[in-house]
Amino acid sequence: MVDVLTPEQRRLNMSRIRGRDTRPEMIIRRGLHALGFRYRLHVRQLPGSPDLVFRRHGAVILVHGCFWHRHNCPFFKLPATRQDFWEAKITSNVARDLAAENSLTTQGWRVCTVWECSLRGSGKIGSNEVVRQCGSFLESSRIVRLSIGMEGSVAIDIDGNTALVERLTPSN
């Protein structure tokens, strides 16, 4: 399939894709701030430069776009043009994400990943529920990793137990 845009138009479009202050990130930031949580943004000293860093809670929140980070949802579809390029690009993004999450966990950080599909589209959980789950994650010291997407939330506790959860409640 041939690209319908000229290389200059494509370059302009791609240059306008932001990695910071995206709409999903701003929804999470505003919601958590309204709940009284304070955080640092994009701390470069940490692996992967997490979107939100909560030092007091020993936790970070990563807000991922489903396309750029290859989430298993309807928002991810490999483009028909230049498939080799996109496959390599997205595969390297996923590998970098995994390395950063593992490094953060090794350093003692708790990691929550919020997927774009949890905030938009027909299967969304909704911004209030996602913010509430993030707040519960921050208040609970037992949950080490949490992934929030349209398919539900998956939590891993300090004992290594994995659970599909519908509602998180702080246990500590």
mmCIF file of C-alpha atoms in Angstrom:
data_model
loop_
_atom_site.group_PDB
_atom_site.id
_atom_site.type_symbol
_atom_site.label_atom_id
_atom_site.label_comp_id
_atom_site.label_asym_id
_atom_site.label_seq_id
_atom_site.Cartn_x
_atom_site.Cartn_y
_atom_site.Cartn_z
ATOM 1 C CA MET A 1 0.000 0.000 0.000
ATOM 2 C CA VAL A 2 1.376 3.406 -0.998
ATOM 3 C CA ASP A 3 1.394 6.251 1.494
ATOM 4 C CA VAL A 4 -1.152 8.926 0.539
ATOM 5 C CA LEU A 5 0.970 11.714 2.053
ATOM 6 C CA THR A 6 4.174 13.143 0.672
ATOM 7 C CA PRO A 7 7.325 12.525 2.744
ATOM 8 C CA GLU A 8 7.243 16.180 3.897
ATOM 9 C CA GLN A 9 3.609 15.907 5.031
ATOM 10 C CA ARG A 10 4.319 12.609 6.809
ATOM 11 C CA ARG A 11 7.358 14.113 8.535
ATOM 12 C CA LEU A 12 5.260 17.078 9.718
ATOM 13 C CA ASN A 13 2.522 14.755 11.044
ATOM 14 C CA MET A 14 5.009 12.548 12.880
ATOM 15 C CA SER A 15 6.823 15.549 14.398
ATOM 16 C CA ARG A 16 3.594 16.653 16.072
ATOM 17 C CA ILE A 17 3.112 13.415 17.998
ATOM 18 C CA ARG A 18 3.854 14.233 21.610
ATOM 19 C CA GLY A 19 5.430 12.029 24.243
ATOM 20 C CA ARG A 20 4.544 14.318 27.144
ATOM 21 C CA ASP A 21 1.397 16.090 28.257
ATOM 22 C CA THR A 22 -0.791 13.790 26.194
ATOM 23 C CA ARG A 23 -4.536 13.827 26.797
ATOM 24 C CA PRO A 24 -4.542 10.507 28.734
ATOM 25 C CA GLU A 25 -1.604 11.674 30.869
ATOM 26 C CA MET A 26 -3.311 14.983 31.651
ATOM 27 C CA ILE A 27 -6.509 13.181 32.722
ATOM 28 C CA ILE A 28 -4.533 11.057 35.198
ATOM 29 C CA ARG A 29 -2.476 14.011 36.438
ATOM 30 C CA ARG A 30 -5.477 16.258 37.046
ATOM 31 C CA GLY A 31 -7.492 13.507 38.702
ATOM 32 C CA LEU A 32 -4.732 12.433 41.085
ATOM 33 C CA HIS A 33 -3.861 16.041 41.934
ATOM 34 C CA ALA A 34 -7.528 16.675 42.800
ATOM 35 C CA LEU A 35 -7.369 13.673 45.163
ATOM 36 C CA GLY A 36 -4.415 15.276 46.955
ATOM 37 C CA PHE A 37 -1.551 13.272 45.445
ATOM 38 C CA ARG A 38 1.622 15.210 44.628
ATOM 39 C CA TYR A 39 4.155 13.984 42.110
ATOM 40 C CA ARG A 40 7.121 14.814 39.920
ATOM 41 C CA LEU A 41 6.923 14.635 36.136
ATOM 42 C CA HIS A 42 9.240 12.723 33.797
ATOM 43 C CA VAL A 43 12.120 12.170 36.218
ATOM 44 C CA ARG A 44 15.059 11.527 33.904
ATOM 45 C CA GLN A 45 17.189 9.951 36.635
ATOM 46 C CA LEU A 46 14.829 6.949 36.735
ATOM 47 C CA PRO A 47 14.797 4.225 34.063
ATOM 48 C CA GLY A 48 12.338 5.018 31.287
ATOM 49 C CA SER A 49 11.707 8.557 32.618
ATOM 50 C CA PRO A 50 8.309 7.645 34.166
ATOM 51 C CA ASP A 51 5.371 9.981 33.477
ATOM 52 C CA LEU A 52 4.491 10.472 37.159
ATOM 53 C CA VAL A 53 6.753 9.754 40.132
ATOM 54 C CA PHE A 54 5.350 9.539 43.661
ATOM 55 C CA ARG A 55 8.410 9.428 45.923
ATOM 56 C CA ARG A 56 6.335 9.426 49.115
ATOM 57 C CA HIS A 57 4.535 6.278 47.956
ATOM 58 C CA GLY A 58 7.540 4.640 46.292
ATOM 59 C CA ALA A 59 5.538 4.367 43.087
ATOM 60 C CA VAL A 60 5.531 5.480 39.457
ATOM 61 C CA ILE A 61 2.735 5.665 36.919
ATOM 62 C CA LEU A 62 3.381 5.121 33.227
ATOM 63 C CA VAL A 63 0.691 6.295 30.788
ATOM 64 C CA HIS A 64 1.061 4.315 27.560
ATOM 65 C CA GLY A 65 -0.521 4.852 24.175
ATOM 66 C CA CYS A 66 -1.846 1.514 22.917
ATOM 67 C CA PHE A 67 -0.362 1.907 19.430
ATOM 68 C CA TRP A 68 3.150 2.977 20.424
ATOM 69 C CA HIS A 69 3.494 0.356 23.149
ATOM 70 C CA ARG A 70 1.675 -2.539 21.419
ATOM 71 C CA HIS A 71 -1.224 -3.152 23.760
ATOM 72 C CA ASN A 72 -3.473 -6.096 22.958
ATOM 73 C CA CYS A 73 -6.574 -4.009 22.233
ATOM 74 C CA PRO A 74 -8.431 -2.546 19.226
ATOM 75 C CA PHE A 75 -6.267 0.606 19.279
ATOM 76 C CA PHE A 76 -3.219 -1.339 18.145
ATOM 77 C CA LYS A 77 -2.999 -2.237 14.487
ATOM 78 C CA LEU A 78 0.283 -2.459 12.631
ATOM 79 C CA PRO A 79 0.246 0.028 9.706
ATOM 80 C CA ALA A 80 -0.036 -1.462 6.227
ATOM 81 C CA THR A 81 2.799 0.689 4.860
ATOM 82 C CA ARG A 82 6.437 0.059 5.815
ATOM 83 C CA GLN A 83 5.557 -2.895 8.010
ATOM 84 C CA ASP A 84 9.188 -3.872 8.592
ATOM 85 C CA PHE A 85 9.978 -0.402 9.935
ATOM 86 C CA TRP A 86 6.920 -0.297 12.207
ATOM 87 C CA GLU A 87 7.464 -3.824 13.492
ATOM 88 C CA ALA A 88 11.051 -3.011 14.457
ATOM 89 C CA LYS A 89 10.071 0.365 15.946
ATOM 90 C CA ILE A 90 7.252 -0.955 18.104
ATOM 91 C CA THR A 91 9.158 -4.087 19.125
ATOM 92 C CA SER A 92 12.018 -1.904 20.355
ATOM 93 C CA ASN A 93 9.523 0.283 22.275
ATOM 94 C CA VAL A 94 8.083 -2.798 23.994
ATOM 95 C CA ALA A 95 11.549 -4.130 24.857
ATOM 96 C CA ARG A 96 12.558 -0.739 26.269
ATOM 97 C CA ASP A 97 9.324 -0.592 28.320
ATOM 98 C CA LEU A 98 9.929 -4.035 29.786
ATOM 99 C CA ALA A 99 13.553 -3.233 30.652
ATOM 100 C CA ALA A 100 12.536 0.053 32.308
ATOM 101 C CA GLU A 101 9.740 -1.602 34.332
ATOM 102 C CA ASN A 102 12.038 -4.408 35.485
ATOM 103 C CA SER A 103 14.746 -1.909 36.429
ATOM 104 C CA LEU A 104 12.269 0.248 38.356
ATOM 105 C CA THR A 105 10.958 -2.804 40.226
ATOM 106 C CA THR A 106 14.511 -3.926 41.002
ATOM 107 C CA GLN A 107 15.213 -0.464 42.440
ATOM 108 C CA GLY A 108 12.210 -0.863 44.741
ATOM 109 C CA TRP A 109 9.634 1.208 42.852
ATOM 110 C CA ARG A 110 6.058 0.032 42.448
ATOM 111 C CA VAL A 111 4.852 0.408 38.842
ATOM 112 C CA CYS A 112 1.369 1.171 37.509
ATOM 113 C CA THR A 113 0.754 1.211 33.758
ATOM 114 C CA VAL A 114 -2.344 3.006 32.504
ATOM 115 C CA TRP A 115 -3.265 2.138 28.924
ATOM 116 C CA GLU A 116 -4.910 4.650 26.602
ATOM 117 C CA CYS A 117 -7.831 2.265 25.914
ATOM 118 C CA SER A 118 -8.923 2.479 29.569
ATOM 119 C CA LEU A 119 -9.708 6.167 29.012
ATOM 120 C CA ARG A 120 -11.184 6.266 25.504
ATOM 121 C CA GLY A 121 -13.116 4.185 23.031
ATOM 122 C CA SER A 122 -16.160 1.972 23.355
ATOM 123 C CA GLY A 123 -14.594 -0.365 25.928
ATOM 124 C CA LYS A 124 -13.220 2.329 28.209
ATOM 125 C CA ILE A 125 -13.347 2.002 31.964
ATOM 126 C CA GLY A 126 -13.739 5.750 32.352
ATOM 127 C CA SER A 127 -11.484 8.439 33.737
ATOM 128 C CA ASN A 128 -13.022 8.516 37.227
ATOM 129 C CA GLU A 129 -12.582 4.760 37.687
ATOM 130 C CA VAL A 130 -9.026 4.782 36.312
ATOM 131 C CA VAL A 131 -8.041 7.660 38.615
ATOM 132 C CA ARG A 132 -9.674 5.871 41.544
ATOM 133 C CA GLN A 133 -7.735 2.682 40.788
ATOM 134 C CA CYS A 134 -4.488 4.670 40.511
ATOM 135 C CA GLY A 135 -5.222 6.291 43.874
ATOM 136 C CA SER A 136 -5.900 2.906 45.454
ATOM 137 C CA PHE A 137 -2.661 1.588 43.975
ATOM 138 C CA LEU A 138 -0.716 4.477 45.483
ATOM 139 C CA GLU A 139 -2.291 3.985 48.926
ATOM 140 C CA SER A 140 -1.703 0.221 48.965
ATOM 141 C CA SER A 141 1.800 -0.932 49.763
ATOM 142 C CA ARG A 142 1.004 -4.547 48.811
ATOM 143 C CA ILE A 143 0.530 -4.023 45.076
ATOM 144 C CA VAL A 144 3.883 -4.007 43.256
ATOM 145 C CA ARG A 145 2.625 -3.808 39.664
ATOM 146 C CA LEU A 146 -0.707 -2.779 38.220
ATOM 147 C CA SER A 147 -1.846 -2.627 34.608
ATOM 148 C CA ILE A 148 -5.096 -0.779 33.844
ATOM 149 C CA GLY A 149 -6.616 -1.366 30.412
ATOM 150 C CA MET A 150 -10.010 -1.830 28.804
ATOM 151 C CA GLU A 151 -9.863 -5.578 29.554
ATOM 152 C CA GLY A 152 -9.685 -4.844 33.290
ATOM 153 C CA SER A 153 -6.903 -4.344 35.769
ATOM 154 C CA VAL A 154 -4.200 -6.871 36.552
ATOM 155 C CA ALA A 155 -2.379 -6.530 39.873
ATOM 156 C CA ILE A 156 0.715 -8.294 41.189
ATOM 157 C CA ASP A 157 1.197 -8.173 44.951
ATOM 158 C CA ILE A 158 4.398 -8.372 46.999
ATOM 159 C CA ASP A 159 4.052 -12.145 47.276
ATOM 160 C CA GLY A 160 4.080 -12.488 43.472
ATOM 161 C CA ASN A 161 0.381 -13.358 43.231
ATOM 162 C CA THR A 162 -1.354 -12.143 40.076
ATOM 163 C CA ALA A 163 -5.023 -11.236 40.089
ATOM 164 C CA LEU A 164 -7.523 -9.743 37.705
ATOM 165 C CA VAL A 165 -9.211 -7.112 39.822
ATOM 166 C CA GLU A 166 -12.293 -5.090 39.256
ATOM 167 C CA ARG A 167 -12.028 -2.819 42.264
ATOM 168 C CA LEU A 168 -8.904 -2.088 44.243
ATOM 169 C CA THR A 169 -9.114 -1.240 47.892
ATOM 170 C CA PRO A 170 -6.106 -0.206 49.914
ATOM 171 C CA SER A 171 -4.975 -2.946 52.271
ATOM 172 C CA ASN A 172 -2.132 -1.048 53.948
#
